Short mmCIF file of C-alpha atoms in Angstrom, two decimals:
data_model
loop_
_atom_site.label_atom_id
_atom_site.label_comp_id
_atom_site.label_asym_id
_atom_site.label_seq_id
_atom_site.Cartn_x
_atom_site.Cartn_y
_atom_site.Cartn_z
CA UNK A 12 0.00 0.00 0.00
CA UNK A 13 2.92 2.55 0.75
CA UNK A 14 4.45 2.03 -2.35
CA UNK A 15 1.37 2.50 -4.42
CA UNK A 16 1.01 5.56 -2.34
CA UNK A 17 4.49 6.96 -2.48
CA UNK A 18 3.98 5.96 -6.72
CA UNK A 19 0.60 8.09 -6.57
CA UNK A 20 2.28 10.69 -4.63
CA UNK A 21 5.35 11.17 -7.11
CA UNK A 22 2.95 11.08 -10.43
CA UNK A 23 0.71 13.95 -9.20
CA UNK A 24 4.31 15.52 -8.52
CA UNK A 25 5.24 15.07 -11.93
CA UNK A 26 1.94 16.41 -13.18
CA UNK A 27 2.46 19.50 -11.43
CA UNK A 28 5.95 20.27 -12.13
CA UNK A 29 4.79 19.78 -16.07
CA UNK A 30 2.03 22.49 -15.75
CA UNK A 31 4.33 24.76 -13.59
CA UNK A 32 6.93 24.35 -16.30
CA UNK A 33 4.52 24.90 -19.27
CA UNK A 34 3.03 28.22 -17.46
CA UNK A 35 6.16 29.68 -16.75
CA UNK A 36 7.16 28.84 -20.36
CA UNK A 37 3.78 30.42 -21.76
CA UNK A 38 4.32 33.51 -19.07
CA UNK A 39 7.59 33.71 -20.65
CA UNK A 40 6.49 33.41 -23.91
CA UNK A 41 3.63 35.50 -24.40
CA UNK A 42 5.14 39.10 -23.21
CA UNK A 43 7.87 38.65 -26.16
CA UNK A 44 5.38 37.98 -28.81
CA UNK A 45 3.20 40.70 -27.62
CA UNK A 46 5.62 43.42 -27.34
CA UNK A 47 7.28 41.87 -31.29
CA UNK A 48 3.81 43.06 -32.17
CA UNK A 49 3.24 46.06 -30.44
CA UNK A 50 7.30 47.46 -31.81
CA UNK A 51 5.91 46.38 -34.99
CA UNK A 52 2.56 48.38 -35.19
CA UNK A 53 4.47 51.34 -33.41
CA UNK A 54 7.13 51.15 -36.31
CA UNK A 55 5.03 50.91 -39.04
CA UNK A 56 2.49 53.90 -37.93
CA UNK A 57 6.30 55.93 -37.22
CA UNK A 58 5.74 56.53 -41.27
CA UNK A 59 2.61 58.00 -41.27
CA UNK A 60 1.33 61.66 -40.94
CA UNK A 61 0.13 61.26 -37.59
CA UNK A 62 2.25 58.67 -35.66
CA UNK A 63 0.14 59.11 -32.14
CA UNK A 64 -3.49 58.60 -33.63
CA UNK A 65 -2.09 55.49 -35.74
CA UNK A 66 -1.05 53.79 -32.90
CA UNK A 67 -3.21 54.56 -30.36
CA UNK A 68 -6.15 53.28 -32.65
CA UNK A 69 -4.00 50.01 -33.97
CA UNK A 70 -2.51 48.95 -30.72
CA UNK A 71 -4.96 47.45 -28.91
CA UNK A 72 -5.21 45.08 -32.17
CA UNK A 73 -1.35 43.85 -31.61
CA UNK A 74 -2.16 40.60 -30.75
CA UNK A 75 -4.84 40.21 -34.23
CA UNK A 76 -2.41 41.99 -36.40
CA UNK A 77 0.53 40.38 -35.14
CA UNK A 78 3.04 41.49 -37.59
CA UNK A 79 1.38 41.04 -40.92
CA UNK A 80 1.20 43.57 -43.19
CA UNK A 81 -1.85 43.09 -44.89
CA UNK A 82 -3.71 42.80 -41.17
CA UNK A 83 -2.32 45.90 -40.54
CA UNK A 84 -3.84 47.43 -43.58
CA UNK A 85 -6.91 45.72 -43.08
CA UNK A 86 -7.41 47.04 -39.67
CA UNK A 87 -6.64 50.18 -39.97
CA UNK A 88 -9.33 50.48 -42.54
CA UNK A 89 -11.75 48.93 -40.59
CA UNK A 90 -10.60 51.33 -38.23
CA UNK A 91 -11.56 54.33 -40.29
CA UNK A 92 -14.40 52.81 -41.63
CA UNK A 93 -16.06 52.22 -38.41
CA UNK A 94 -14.94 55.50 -37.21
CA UNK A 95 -16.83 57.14 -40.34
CA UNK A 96 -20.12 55.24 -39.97
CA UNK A 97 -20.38 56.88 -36.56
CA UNK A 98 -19.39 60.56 -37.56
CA UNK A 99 -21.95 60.04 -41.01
CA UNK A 100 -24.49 58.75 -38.13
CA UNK A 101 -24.28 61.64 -35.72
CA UNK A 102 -24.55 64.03 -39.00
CA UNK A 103 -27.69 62.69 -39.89
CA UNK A 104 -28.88 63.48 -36.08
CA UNK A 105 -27.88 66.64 -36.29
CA UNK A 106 -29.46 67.52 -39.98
CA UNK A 107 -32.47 66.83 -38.05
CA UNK A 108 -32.20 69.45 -35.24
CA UNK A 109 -34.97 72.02 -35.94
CA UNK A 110 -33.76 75.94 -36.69
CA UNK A 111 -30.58 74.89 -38.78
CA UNK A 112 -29.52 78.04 -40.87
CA UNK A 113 -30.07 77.28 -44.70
CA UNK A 114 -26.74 76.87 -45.83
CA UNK A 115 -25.53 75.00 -42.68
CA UNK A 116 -28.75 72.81 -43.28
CA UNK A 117 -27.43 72.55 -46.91
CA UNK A 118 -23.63 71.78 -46.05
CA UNK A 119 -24.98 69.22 -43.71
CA UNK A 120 -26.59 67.53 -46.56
CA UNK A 121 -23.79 67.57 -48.86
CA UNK A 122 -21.31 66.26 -46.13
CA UNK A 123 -23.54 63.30 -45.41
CA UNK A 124 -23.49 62.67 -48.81
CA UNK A 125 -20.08 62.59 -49.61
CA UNK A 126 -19.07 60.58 -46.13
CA UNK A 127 -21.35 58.39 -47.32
CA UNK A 128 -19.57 57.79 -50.46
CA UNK A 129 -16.66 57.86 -48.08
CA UNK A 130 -18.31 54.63 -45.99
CA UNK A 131 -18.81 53.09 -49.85
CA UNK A 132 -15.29 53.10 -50.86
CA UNK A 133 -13.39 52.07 -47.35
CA UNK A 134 -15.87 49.10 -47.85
CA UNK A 135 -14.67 48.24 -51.40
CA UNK A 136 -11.31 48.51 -50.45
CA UNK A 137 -12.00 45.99 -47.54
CA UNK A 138 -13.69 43.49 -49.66
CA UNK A 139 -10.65 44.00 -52.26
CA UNK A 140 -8.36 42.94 -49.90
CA UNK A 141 -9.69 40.56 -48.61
CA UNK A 142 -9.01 38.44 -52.25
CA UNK A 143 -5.84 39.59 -52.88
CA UNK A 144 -3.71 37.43 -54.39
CA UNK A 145 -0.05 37.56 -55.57
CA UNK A 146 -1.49 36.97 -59.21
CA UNK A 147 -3.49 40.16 -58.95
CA UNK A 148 -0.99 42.22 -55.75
CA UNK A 149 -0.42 44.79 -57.70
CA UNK A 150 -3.73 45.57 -59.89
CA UNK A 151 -5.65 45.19 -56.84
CA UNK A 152 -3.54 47.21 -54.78
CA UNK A 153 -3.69 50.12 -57.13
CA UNK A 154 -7.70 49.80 -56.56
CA UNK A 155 -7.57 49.86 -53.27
CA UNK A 156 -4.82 53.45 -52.97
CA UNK A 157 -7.88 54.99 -55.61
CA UNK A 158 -10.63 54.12 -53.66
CA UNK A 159 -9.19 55.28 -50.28
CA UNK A 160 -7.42 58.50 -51.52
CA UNK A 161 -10.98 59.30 -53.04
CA UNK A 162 -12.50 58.85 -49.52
CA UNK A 163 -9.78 61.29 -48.07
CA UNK A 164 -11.26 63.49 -50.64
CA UNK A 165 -14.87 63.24 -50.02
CA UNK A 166 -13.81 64.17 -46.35
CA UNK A 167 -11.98 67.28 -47.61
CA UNK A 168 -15.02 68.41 -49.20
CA UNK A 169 -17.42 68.11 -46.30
CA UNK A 170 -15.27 70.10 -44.31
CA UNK A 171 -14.98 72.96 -47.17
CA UNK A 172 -18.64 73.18 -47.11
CA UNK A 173 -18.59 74.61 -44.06
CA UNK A 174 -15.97 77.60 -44.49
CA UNK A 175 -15.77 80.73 -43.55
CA UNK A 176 -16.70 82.48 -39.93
CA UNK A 177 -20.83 82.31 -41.23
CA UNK A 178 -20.73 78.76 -41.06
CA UNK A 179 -19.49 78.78 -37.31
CA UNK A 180 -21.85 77.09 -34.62
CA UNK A 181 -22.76 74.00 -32.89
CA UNK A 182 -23.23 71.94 -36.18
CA UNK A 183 -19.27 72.91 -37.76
CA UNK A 184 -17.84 72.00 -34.40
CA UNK A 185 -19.14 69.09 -33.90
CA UNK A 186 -19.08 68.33 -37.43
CA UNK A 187 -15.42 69.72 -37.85
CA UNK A 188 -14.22 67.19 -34.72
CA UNK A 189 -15.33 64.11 -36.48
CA UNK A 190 -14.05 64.86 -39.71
CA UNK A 191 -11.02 65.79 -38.86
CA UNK A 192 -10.40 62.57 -36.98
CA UNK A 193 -11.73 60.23 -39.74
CA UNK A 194 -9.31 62.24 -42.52
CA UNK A 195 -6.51 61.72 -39.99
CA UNK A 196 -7.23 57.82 -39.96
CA UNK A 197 -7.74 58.03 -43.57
CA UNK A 198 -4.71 59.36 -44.09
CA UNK A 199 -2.64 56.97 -41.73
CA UNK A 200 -4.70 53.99 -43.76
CA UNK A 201 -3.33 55.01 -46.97
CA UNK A 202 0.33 54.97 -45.90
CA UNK A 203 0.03 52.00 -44.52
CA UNK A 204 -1.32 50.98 -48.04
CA UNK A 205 1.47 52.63 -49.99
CA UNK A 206 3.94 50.70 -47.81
CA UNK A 207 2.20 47.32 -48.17
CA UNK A 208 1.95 48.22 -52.15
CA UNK A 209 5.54 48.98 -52.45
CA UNK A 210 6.16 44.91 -51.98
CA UNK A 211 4.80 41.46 -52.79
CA UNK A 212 7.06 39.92 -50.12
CA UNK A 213 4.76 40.17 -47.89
CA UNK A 214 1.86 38.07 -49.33
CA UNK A 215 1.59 35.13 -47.68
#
């Protein structure tokens, strides 16, 4: 009996020296891959216009994006995209706010048309890339740089719509904030695009 004990004894020993071994391992493990990631993300976004805003929005996706270029890409659009469905959502709320001046009520219109061409072609880029191939890289690539510098455009527009000191108000603040932070992603999206398009290395 005290030898099937003492053998009972030594193979729960065993069992948990294996899965203190394999945490510490994993513990070990895990911080290294996570901060490869996060020096990744934090170089790539070091190209782009606005550095801060590209990696504070991509970061907390280190672990998704791990160090692939066309996840990167992929969420940063989705990213911006997001980001834009929210600003064209709050501009519709706001075209509804009773006593809008005429050509504020009128900007508003046009800007929640345009963002929503905006919305159209982050969308087409994110279905593009999602069949990229290394038969098609660089056709589809070129696509994808049109479609996204056009939304950077569309987001120009809104904002010239409301120019000039008449204009000024609730509606071009709070108009003017959201904008400006969408064009910013928009602009950090394409870089990353331009640097993913400069090389078919990096298809898997």
């Amino acid at each position: 009996m005290e030898g099937s004990s003492s053998r009972h004894g030594l193979a729960i020993l065993l069992i948990i020296l294996q899965f203190t071994t394999y945490t510490a391992l994993s513990s070990a493990d895990t911080p290294f891959h996570s901060q490869r990631n996060i020096e990744y993300i934090k170089s790539s976004c070091s190209t782009t216009t606005y550095p801060r805003l590209c990696y504070r929005s991509l970061s907390i996706y280190a672990s998704k994006i791990n160090t692939s270029p066309r996840l990167l890409v992929h969420t940063a659009l989705n990213v911006t995209l997001k980001a834009s469905k929210s600003t064209s959502r709050l501009m519709i709320k706001i075209s509804r706010i009773h006593g809008l001046r005429p050509r504020v009520a009128a900007a508003m219109a046009d800007c929640i048309e345009v963002i929503g061409d905006s919305v159209d072609e982050l969308q087409q880029s994110i279905g593009e890339l999602g069949h990229i191939r290394r038969s098609n890289f660089s056709l589809t690539m070129s696509d994808i740089q049109t479609w996204v510098s056009a939304a950077l455009t569309d987001e120009d527009t809104c904002m010239d719509g409301f120019a000039g000191k008449a204009m000024n108000g609730y509606a071009k603040t709070m108009v003017r904030k959201r904008i400006v932070k969408i064009a910013h992603l928009t602009s950090n999206a394409l870089v990353l695009i331009n640097n993913y398009a400069s090389t078919e290395s990096n298809l898997p």
